[in-house]
Tab-separated table of C-alpha atoms and ligand atoms in Angstrom:
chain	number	residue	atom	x	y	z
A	1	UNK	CA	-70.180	-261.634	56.846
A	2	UNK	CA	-74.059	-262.570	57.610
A	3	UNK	CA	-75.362	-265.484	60.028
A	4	UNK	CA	-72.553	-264.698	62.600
A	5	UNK	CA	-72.125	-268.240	65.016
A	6	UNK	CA	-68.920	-268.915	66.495
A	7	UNK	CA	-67.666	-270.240	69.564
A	8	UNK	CA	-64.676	-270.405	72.095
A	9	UNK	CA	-63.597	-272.647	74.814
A	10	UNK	CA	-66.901	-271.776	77.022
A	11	UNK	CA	-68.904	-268.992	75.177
A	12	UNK	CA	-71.095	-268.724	71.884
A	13	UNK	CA	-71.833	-265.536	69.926
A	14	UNK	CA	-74.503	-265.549	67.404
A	15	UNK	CA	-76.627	-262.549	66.130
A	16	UNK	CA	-78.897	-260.629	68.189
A	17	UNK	CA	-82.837	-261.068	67.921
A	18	UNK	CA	-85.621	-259.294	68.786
A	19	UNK	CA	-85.643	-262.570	71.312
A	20	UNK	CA	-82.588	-261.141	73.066
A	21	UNK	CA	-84.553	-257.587	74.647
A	22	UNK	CA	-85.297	-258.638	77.922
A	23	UNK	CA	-81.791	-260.338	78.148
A	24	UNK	CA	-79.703	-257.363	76.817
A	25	UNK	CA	-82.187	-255.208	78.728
A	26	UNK	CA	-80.597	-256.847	82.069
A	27	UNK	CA	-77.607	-255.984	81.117
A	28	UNK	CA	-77.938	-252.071	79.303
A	29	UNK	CA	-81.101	-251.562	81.725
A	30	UNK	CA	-79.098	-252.244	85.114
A	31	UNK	CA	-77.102	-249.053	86.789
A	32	UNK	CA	-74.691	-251.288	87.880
A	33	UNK	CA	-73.727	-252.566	84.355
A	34	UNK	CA	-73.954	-249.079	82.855
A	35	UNK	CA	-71.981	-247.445	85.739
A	36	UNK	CA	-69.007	-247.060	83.608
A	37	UNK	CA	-70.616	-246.309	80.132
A	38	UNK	CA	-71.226	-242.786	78.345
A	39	UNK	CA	-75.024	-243.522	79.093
A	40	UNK	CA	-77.766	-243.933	81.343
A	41	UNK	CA	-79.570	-247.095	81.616
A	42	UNK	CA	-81.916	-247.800	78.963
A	43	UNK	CA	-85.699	-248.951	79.215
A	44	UNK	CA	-87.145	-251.558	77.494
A	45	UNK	CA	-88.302	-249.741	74.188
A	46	UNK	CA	-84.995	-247.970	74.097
A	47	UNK	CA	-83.095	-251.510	73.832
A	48	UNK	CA	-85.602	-253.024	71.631
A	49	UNK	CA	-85.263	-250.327	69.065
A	50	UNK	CA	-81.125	-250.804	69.757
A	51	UNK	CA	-81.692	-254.331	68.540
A	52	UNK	CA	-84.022	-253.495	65.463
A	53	UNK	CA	-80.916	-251.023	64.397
A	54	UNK	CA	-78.635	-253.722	64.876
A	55	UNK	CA	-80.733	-256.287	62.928
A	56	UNK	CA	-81.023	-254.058	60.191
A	57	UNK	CA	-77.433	-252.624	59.726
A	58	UNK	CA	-76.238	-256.402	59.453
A	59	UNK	CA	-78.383	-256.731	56.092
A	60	UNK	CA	-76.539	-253.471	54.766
A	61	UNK	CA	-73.297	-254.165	52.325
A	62	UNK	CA	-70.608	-253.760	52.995
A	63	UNK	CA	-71.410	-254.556	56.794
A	64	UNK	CA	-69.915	-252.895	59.217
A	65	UNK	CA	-71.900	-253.500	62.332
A	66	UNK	CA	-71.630	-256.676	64.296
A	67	UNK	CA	-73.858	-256.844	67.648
A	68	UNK	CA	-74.080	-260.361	68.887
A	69	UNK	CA	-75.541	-262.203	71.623
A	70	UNK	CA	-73.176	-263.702	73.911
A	71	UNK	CA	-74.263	-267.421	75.492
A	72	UNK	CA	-72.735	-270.234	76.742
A	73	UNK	CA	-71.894	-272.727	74.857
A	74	UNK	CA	-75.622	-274.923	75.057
A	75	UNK	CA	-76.669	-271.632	73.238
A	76	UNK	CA	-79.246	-270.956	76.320
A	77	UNK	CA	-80.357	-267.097	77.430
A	78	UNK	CA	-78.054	-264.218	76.221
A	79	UNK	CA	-76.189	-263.180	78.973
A	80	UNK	CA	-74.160	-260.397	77.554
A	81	UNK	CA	-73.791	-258.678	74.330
A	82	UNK	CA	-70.423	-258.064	71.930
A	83	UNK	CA	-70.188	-254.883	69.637
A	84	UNK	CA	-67.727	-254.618	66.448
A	85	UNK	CA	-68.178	-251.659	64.234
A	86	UNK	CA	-65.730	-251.087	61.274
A	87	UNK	CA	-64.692	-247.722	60.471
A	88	UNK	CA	-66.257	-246.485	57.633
A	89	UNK	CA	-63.140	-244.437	56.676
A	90	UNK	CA	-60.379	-247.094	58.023
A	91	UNK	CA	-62.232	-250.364	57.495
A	92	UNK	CA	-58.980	-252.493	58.308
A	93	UNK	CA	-59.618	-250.968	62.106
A	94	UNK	CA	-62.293	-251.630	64.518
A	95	UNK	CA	-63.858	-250.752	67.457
A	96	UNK	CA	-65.478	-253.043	70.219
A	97	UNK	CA	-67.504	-252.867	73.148
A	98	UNK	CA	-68.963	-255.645	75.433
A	99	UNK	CA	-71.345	-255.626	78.563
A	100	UNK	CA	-72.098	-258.873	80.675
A	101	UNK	CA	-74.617	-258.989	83.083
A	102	UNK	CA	-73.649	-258.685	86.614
A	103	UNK	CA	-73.961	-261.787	88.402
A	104	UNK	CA	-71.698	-262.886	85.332
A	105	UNK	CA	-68.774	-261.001	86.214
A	106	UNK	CA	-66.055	-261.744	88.102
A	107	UNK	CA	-64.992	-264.911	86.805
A	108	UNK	CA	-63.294	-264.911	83.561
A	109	UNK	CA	-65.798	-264.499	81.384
A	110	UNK	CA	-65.390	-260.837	80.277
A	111	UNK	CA	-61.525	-261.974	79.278
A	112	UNK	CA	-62.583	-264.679	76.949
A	113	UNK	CA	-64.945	-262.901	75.559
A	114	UNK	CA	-62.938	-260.355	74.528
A	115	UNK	CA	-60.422	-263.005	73.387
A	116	UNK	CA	-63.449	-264.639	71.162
A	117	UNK	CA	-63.864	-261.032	69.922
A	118	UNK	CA	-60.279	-260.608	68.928
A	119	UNK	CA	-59.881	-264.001	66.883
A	120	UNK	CA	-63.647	-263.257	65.391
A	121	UNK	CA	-62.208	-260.186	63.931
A	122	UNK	CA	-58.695	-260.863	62.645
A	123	UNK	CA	-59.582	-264.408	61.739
A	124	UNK	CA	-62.832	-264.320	60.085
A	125	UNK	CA	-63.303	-260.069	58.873
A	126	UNK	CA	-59.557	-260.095	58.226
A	127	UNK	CA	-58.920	-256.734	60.291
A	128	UNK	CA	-55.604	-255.246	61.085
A	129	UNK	CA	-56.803	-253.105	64.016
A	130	UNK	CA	-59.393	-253.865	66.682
A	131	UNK	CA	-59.755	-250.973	69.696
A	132	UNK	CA	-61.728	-250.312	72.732
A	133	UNK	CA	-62.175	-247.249	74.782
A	134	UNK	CA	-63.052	-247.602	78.386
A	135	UNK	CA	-63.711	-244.790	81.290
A	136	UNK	CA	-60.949	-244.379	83.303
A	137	UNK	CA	-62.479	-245.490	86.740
A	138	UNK	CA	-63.308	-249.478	84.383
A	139	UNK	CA	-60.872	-251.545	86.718
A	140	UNK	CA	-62.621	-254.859	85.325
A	141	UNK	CA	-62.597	-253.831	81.723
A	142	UNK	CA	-58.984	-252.416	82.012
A	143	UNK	CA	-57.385	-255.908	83.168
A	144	UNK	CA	-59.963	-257.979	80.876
A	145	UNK	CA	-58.702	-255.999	78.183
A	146	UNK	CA	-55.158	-256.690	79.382
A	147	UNK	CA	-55.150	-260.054	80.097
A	148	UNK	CA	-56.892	-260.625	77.084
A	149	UNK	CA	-53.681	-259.007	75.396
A	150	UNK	CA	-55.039	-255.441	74.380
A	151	UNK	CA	-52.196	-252.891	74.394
A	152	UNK	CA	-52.853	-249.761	76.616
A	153	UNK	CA	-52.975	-246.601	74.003
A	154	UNK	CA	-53.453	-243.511	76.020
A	155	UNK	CA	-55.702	-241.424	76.688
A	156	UNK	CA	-58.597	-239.186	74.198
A	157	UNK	CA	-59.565	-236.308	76.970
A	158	UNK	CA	-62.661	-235.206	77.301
A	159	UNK	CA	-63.826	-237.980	74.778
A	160	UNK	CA	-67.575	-238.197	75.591
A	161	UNK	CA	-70.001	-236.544	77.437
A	162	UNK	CA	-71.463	-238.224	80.494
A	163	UNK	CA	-73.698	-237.996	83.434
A	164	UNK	CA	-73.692	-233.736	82.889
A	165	UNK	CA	-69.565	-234.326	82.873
A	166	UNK	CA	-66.567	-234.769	79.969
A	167	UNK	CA	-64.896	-237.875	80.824
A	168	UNK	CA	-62.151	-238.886	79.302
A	169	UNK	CA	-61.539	-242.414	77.909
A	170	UNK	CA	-58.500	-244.916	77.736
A	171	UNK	CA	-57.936	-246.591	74.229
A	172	UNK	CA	-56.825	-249.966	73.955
A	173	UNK	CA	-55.887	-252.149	71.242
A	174	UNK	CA	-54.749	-255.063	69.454
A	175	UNK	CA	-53.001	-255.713	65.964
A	176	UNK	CA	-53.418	-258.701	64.096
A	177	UNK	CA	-49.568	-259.295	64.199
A	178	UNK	CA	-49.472	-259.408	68.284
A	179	UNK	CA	-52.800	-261.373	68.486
A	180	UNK	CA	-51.341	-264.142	66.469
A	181	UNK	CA	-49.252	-264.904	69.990
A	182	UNK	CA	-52.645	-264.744	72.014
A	183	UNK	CA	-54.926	-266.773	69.613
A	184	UNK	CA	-55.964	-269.503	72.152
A	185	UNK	CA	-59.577	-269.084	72.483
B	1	COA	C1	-65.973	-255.241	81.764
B	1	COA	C2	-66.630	-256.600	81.950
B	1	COA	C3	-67.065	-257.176	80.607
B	1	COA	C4	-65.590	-257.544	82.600
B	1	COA	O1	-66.195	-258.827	82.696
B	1	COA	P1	-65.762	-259.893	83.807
B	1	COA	O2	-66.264	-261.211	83.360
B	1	COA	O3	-66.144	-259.417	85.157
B	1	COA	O4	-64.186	-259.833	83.673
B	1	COA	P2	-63.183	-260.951	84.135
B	1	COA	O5	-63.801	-261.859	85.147
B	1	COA	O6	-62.601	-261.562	82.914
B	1	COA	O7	-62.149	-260.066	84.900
B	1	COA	C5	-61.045	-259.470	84.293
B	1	COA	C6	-60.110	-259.039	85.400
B	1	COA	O8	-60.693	-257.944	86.117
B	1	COA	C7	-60.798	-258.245	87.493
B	1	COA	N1	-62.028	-257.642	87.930
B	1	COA	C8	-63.292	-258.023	87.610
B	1	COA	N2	-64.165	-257.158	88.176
B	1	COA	C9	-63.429	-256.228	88.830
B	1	COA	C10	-63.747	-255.063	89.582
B	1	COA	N3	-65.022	-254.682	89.760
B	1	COA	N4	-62.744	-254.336	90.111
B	1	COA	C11	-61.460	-254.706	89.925
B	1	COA	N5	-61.104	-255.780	89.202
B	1	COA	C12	-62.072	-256.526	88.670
B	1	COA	C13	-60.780	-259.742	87.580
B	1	COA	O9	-60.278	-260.171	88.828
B	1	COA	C14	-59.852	-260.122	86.444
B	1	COA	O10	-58.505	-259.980	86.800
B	1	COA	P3	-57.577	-261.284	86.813
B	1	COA	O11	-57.576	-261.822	85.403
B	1	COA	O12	-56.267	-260.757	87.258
B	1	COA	O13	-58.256	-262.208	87.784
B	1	COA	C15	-67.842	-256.526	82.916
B	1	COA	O14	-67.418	-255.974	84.125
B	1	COA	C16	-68.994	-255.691	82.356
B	1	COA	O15	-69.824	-256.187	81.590
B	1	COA	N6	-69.058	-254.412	82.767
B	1	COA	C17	-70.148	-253.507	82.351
B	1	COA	C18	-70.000	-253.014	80.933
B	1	COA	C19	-68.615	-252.473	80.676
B	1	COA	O16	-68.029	-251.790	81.504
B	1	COA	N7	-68.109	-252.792	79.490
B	1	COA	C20	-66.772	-252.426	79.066
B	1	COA	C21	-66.775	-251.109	78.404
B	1	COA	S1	-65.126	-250.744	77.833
């Protein structure tokens, strides 16, 4: 699918640009925001480049990477930024990740989002599986995921290599069967 634009009840996604650096810089660049992800925060160039990868995996075919800008609905400054990436080997199943910038959280936001997500991949891609992995110590991405009706998997130990430590990561997920009970966006 190209030209990604959809909306929910108070968000809009739409495709990243190289418009969006300084806005997903605030949210990759900020320790804070990173705290719980497998890497430090990123500078500038290193987001920038992010976005040029992202802008040119969405021409490939078949596309499997989705990275999209997350505003609200007026379509004003990215405040966040949603990931989808099909598996190349299982490309009924995907995984997702999502960052907000802090003086964002807190209020809902990360839930719908997640819920926008969800119906943007078993409504419009047609996938079976979507997944996230979080560290264990994510509190706010745990319920968000939760509330927003992913399943709690388990646990991958040792699944990625962070700050000098293994850390392991809780899975989450949702099928497109269960969703259909959760598709109020
Ligand atoms: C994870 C993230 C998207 C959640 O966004 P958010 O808008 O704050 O989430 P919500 O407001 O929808 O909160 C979801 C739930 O978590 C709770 N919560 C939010 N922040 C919390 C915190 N720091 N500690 C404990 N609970 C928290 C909320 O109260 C809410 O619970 P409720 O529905 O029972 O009220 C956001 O914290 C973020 O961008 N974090 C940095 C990147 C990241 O960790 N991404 C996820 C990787 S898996």
């Amino acid at each position: 699918m190209r030209h990604v634009e959809i909306s929910g009840r108070r968000l809009r996604l739409r495709e990243v640009t190289i418009e969006d650096v300084d806005a997903l810089h605030a949210v990759y660049g900020d320790p804070t925001a990173t705290e719980h992800l497998p890497f430090d925060p990123r500078t500038r160039e290193e987001v920038e480049e992010s976005i040029i990868e992202a802008m040119k995996s969405s021409e490939t075919e078949p596309r499997r990477l989705y990275v999209l800008a997350v505003t609200d609905l007026d379509g004003g400054e990215a405040f966040g930024v949603a990931r989808l990436h099909i598996e190349a080997d299982h490309p009924h199943s995907a995984e997702i990740g999502l960052g907000l910038r802090p003086d964002h959280w807190g209020r809902g936001i990360g839930t719908d989002l997640i819920r926008l997500i969800l119906a943007f991949g078993f409504r419009d891609l047609r996938l079976h599986r979507i997944w996230g992995a979080r560290s264990p110590a994510n509190t706010a991405a745990q319920l968000a995921m939760l509330v927003a009706g992913m399943v709690e998997e388990g646990r991958i130990r040792h699944h990625v290599r962070a700050r000098g430590a293994w850390r392991d990561s809780i899975v989450h997920s949702a099928l497109e069967d269960e969703w259909e009970g959760h598709r109020d966006v």
